[in-house]
PDB file of C-alpha atoms in Angstrom:
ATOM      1  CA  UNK A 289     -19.194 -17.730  19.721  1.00  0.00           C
ATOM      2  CA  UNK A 290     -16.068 -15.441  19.473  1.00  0.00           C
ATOM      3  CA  UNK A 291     -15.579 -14.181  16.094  1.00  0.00           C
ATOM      4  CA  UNK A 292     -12.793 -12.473  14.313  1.00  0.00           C
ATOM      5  CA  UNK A 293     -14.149 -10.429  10.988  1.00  0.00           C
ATOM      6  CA  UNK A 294     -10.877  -8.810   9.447  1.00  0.00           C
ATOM      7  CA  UNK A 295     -10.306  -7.249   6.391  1.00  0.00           C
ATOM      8  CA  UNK A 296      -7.152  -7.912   4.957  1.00  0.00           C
ATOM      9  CA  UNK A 297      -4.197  -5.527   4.262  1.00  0.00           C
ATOM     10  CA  UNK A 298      -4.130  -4.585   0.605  1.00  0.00           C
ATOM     11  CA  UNK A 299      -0.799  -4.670  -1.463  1.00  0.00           C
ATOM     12  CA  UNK A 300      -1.444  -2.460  -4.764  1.00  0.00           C
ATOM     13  CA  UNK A 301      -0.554  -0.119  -6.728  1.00  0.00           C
ATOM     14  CA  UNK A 302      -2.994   2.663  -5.818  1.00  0.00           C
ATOM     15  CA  UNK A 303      -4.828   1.558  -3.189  1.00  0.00           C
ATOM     16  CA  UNK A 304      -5.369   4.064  -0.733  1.00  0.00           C
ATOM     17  CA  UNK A 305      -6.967   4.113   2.658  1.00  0.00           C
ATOM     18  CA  UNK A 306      -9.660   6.632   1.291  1.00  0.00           C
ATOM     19  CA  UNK A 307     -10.107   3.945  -1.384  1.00  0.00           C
ATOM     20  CA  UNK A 308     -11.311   1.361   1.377  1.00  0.00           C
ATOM     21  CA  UNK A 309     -15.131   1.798   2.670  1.00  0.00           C
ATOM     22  CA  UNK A 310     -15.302  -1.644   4.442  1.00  0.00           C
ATOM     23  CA  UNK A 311     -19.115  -1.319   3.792  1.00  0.00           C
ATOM     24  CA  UNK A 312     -19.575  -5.711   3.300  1.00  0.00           C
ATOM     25  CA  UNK A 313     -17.285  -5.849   6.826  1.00  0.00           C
ATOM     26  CA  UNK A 314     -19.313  -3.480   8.361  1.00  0.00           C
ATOM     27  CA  UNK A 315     -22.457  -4.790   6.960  1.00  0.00           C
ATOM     28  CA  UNK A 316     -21.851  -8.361   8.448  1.00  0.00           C
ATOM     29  CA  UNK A 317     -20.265  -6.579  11.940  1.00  0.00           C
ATOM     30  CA  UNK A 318     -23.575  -4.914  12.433  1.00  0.00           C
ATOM     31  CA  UNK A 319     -25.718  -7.856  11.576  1.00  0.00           C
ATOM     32  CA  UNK A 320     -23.538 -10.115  14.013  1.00  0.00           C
ATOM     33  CA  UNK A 321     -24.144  -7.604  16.731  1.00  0.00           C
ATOM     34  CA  UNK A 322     -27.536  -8.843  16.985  1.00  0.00           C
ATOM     35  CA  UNK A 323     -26.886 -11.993  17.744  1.00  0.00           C
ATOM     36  CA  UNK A 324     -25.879 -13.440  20.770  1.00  0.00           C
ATOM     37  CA  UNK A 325     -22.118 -13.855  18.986  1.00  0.00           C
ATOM     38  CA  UNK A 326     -19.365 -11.558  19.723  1.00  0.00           C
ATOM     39  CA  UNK A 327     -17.580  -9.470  16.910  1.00  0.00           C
ATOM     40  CA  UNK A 328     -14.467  -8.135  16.606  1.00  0.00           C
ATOM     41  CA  UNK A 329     -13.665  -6.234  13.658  1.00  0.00           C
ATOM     42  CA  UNK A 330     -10.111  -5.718  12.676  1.00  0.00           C
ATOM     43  CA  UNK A 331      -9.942  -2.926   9.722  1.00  0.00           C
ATOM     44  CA  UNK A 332      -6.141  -3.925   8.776  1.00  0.00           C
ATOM     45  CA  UNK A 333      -5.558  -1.585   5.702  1.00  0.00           C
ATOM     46  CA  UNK A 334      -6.262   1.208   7.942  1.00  0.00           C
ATOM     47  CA  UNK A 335      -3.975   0.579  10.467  1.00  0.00           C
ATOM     48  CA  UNK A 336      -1.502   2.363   8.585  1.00  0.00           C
ATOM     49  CA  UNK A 337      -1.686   6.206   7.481  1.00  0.00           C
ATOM     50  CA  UNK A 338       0.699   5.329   4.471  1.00  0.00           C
ATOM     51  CA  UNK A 339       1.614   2.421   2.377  1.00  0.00           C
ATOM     52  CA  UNK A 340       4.807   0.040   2.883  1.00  0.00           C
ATOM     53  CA  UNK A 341       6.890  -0.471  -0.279  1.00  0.00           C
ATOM     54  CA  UNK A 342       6.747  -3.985  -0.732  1.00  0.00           C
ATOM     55  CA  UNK A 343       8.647  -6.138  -3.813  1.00  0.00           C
ATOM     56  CA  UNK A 344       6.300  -6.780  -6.725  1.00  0.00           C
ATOM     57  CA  UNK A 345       4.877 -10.260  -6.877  1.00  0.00           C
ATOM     58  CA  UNK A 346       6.544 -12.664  -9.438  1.00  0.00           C
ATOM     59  CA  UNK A 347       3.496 -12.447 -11.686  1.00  0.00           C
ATOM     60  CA  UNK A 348       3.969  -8.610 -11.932  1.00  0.00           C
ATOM     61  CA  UNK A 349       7.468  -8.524 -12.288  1.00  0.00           C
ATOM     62  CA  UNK A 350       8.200  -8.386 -15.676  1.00  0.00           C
ATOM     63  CA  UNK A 351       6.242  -5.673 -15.956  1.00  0.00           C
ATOM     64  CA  UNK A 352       8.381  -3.523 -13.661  1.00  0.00           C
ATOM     65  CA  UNK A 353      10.255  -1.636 -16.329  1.00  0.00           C
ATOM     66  CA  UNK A 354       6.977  -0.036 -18.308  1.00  0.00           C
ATOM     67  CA  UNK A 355       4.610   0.443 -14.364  1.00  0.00           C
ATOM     68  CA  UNK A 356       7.882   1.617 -12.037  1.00  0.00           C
ATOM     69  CA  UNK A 357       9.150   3.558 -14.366  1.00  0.00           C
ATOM     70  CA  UNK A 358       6.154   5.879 -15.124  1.00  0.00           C
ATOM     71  CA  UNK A 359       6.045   9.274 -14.712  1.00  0.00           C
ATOM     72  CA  UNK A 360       3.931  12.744 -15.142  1.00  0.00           C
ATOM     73  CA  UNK A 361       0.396  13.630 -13.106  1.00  0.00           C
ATOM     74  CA  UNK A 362      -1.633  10.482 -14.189  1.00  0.00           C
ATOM     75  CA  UNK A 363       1.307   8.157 -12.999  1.00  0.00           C
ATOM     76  CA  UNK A 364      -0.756   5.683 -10.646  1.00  0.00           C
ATOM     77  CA  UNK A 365       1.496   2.444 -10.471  1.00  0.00           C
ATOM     78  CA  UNK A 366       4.432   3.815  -9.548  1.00  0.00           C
ATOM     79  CA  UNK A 367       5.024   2.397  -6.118  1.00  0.00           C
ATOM     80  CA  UNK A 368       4.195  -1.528  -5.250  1.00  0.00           C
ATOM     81  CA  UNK A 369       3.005  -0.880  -1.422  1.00  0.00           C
ATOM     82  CA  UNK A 370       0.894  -2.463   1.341  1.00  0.00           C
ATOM     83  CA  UNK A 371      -1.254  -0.784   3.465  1.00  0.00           C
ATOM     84  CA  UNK A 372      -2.110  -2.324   6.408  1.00  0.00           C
ATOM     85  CA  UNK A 373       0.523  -4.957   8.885  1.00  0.00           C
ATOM     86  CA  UNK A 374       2.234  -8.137   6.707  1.00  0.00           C
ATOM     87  CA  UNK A 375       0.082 -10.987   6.655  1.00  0.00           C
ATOM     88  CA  UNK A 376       2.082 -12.630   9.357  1.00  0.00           C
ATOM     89  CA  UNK A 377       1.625  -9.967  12.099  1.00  0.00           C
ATOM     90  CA  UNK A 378      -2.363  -9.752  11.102  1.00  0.00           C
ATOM     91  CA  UNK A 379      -2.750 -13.273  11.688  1.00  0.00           C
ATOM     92  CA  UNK A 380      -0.994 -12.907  14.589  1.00  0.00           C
ATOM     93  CA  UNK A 381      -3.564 -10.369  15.844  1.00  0.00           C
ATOM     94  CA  UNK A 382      -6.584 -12.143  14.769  1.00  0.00           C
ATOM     95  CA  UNK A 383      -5.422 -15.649  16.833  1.00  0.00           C
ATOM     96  CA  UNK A 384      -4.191 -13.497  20.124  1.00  0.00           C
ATOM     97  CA  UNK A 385      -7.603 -12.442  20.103  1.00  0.00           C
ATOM     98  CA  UNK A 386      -8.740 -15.974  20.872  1.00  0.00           C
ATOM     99  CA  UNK A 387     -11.563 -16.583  18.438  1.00  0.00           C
ATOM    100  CA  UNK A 388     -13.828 -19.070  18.097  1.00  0.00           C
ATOM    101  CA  UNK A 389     -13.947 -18.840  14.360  1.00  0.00           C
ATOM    102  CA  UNK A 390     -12.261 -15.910  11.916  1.00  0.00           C
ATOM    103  CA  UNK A 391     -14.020 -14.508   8.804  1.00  0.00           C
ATOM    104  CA  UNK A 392     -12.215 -12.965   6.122  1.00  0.00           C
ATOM    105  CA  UNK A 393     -13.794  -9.797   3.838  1.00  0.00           C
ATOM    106  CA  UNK A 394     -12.674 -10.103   0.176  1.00  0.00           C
ATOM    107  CA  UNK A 395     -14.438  -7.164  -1.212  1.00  0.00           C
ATOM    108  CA  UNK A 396     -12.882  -7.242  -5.120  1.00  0.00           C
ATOM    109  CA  UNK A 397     -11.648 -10.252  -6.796  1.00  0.00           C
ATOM    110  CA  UNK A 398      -8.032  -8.192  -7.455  1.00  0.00           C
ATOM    111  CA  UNK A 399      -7.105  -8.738  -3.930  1.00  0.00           C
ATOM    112  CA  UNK A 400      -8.075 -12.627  -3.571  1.00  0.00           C
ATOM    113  CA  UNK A 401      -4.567 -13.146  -2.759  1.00  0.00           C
ATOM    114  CA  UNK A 402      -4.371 -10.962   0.219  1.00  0.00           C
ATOM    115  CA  UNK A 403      -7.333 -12.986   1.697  1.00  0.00           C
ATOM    116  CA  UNK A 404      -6.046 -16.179   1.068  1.00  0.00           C
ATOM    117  CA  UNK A 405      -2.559 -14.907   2.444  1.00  0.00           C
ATOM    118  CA  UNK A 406      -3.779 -13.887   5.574  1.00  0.00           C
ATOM    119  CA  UNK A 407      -5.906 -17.241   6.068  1.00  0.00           C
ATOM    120  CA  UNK A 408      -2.824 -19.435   5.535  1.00  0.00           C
ATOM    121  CA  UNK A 409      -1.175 -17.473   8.027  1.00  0.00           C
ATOM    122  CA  UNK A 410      -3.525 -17.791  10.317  1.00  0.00           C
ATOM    123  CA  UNK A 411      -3.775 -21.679   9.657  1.00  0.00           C
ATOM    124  CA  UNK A 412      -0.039 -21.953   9.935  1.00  0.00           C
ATOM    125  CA  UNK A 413      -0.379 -20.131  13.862  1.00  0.00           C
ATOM    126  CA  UNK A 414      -3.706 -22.124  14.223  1.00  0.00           C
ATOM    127  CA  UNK A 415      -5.125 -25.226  12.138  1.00  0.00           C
ATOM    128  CA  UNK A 416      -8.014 -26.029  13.367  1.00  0.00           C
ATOM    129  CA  UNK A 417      -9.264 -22.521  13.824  1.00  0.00           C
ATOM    130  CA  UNK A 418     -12.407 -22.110  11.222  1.00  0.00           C
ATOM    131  CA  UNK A 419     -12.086 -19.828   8.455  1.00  0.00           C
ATOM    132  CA  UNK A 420     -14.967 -18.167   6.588  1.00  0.00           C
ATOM    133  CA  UNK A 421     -14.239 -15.908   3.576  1.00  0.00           C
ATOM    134  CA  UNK A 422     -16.414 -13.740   1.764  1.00  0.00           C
ATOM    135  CA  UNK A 423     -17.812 -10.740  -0.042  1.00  0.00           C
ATOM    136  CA  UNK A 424     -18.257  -9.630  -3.579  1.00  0.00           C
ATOM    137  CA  UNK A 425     -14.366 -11.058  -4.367  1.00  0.00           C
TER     138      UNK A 425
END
């Protein structure tokens, strides 16, 4: 079996690619290589060496006046961004790469929605592709 293990791109606040150890991904990569499956890991968030602004969700937004507009040395949400390709152009990567079945690390709760993002995007490419997600989110 052909299998797809991607961690999502991360849209935050203060997420940083230094912020990221993949460690579950990895974990799971490692212990798949010892089977007679084939892994390929795709490490999305560091793909990128800096975050994308991106528009703040319409849950957040009416709290853009007090976060945006913060400011001094302890100022962390003062920039919306993604790190890491849109969900669109991940998915895109993931089916190209012809898998057999694609599993999704969620490694914090706070970014469920970038995990369930990227799976409808894949769906929406390729339906009956399985999807796995997991990890301590």
């Amino acid at each position: 079996m052909r299998i797809c293990l991607a961690i999502p791109s991360i849209q935050d606040f203060y997420f940083s690619r230094d912020r990221i150890s993949s460690l579950g991904a990895l974990t799971v990569s490692r212990l798949l290589d010892d089977t007679p499956h084939t892994c390929i890991l795709f490490d999305f968030p560091k793909m990128s060496k800096k975050g994308a602004y991106v528009e703040l969700p319409d849950e957040l937004a009416y709290l853009e006046p007090f976060l945006l507009a913060e400011t001094g040395p302890l100022s962390f949400f003062t920039r919306y961004q993604r790190l890491g390709p849109s969900h669109r152009e991940c998915a895109r990567t993931l089916v190209a790469a012809d898998p057999d079945m694609v599993m999704l690390s969620c490694f914090a709760y706070g970014y469920a929605d970038n995990a369930i993002e990227l799976a409808r995007e894949v769906k929406a490419i390729a339906p009956d592709l399985p999807i796995a997600v997991g990890g301590a989110g």
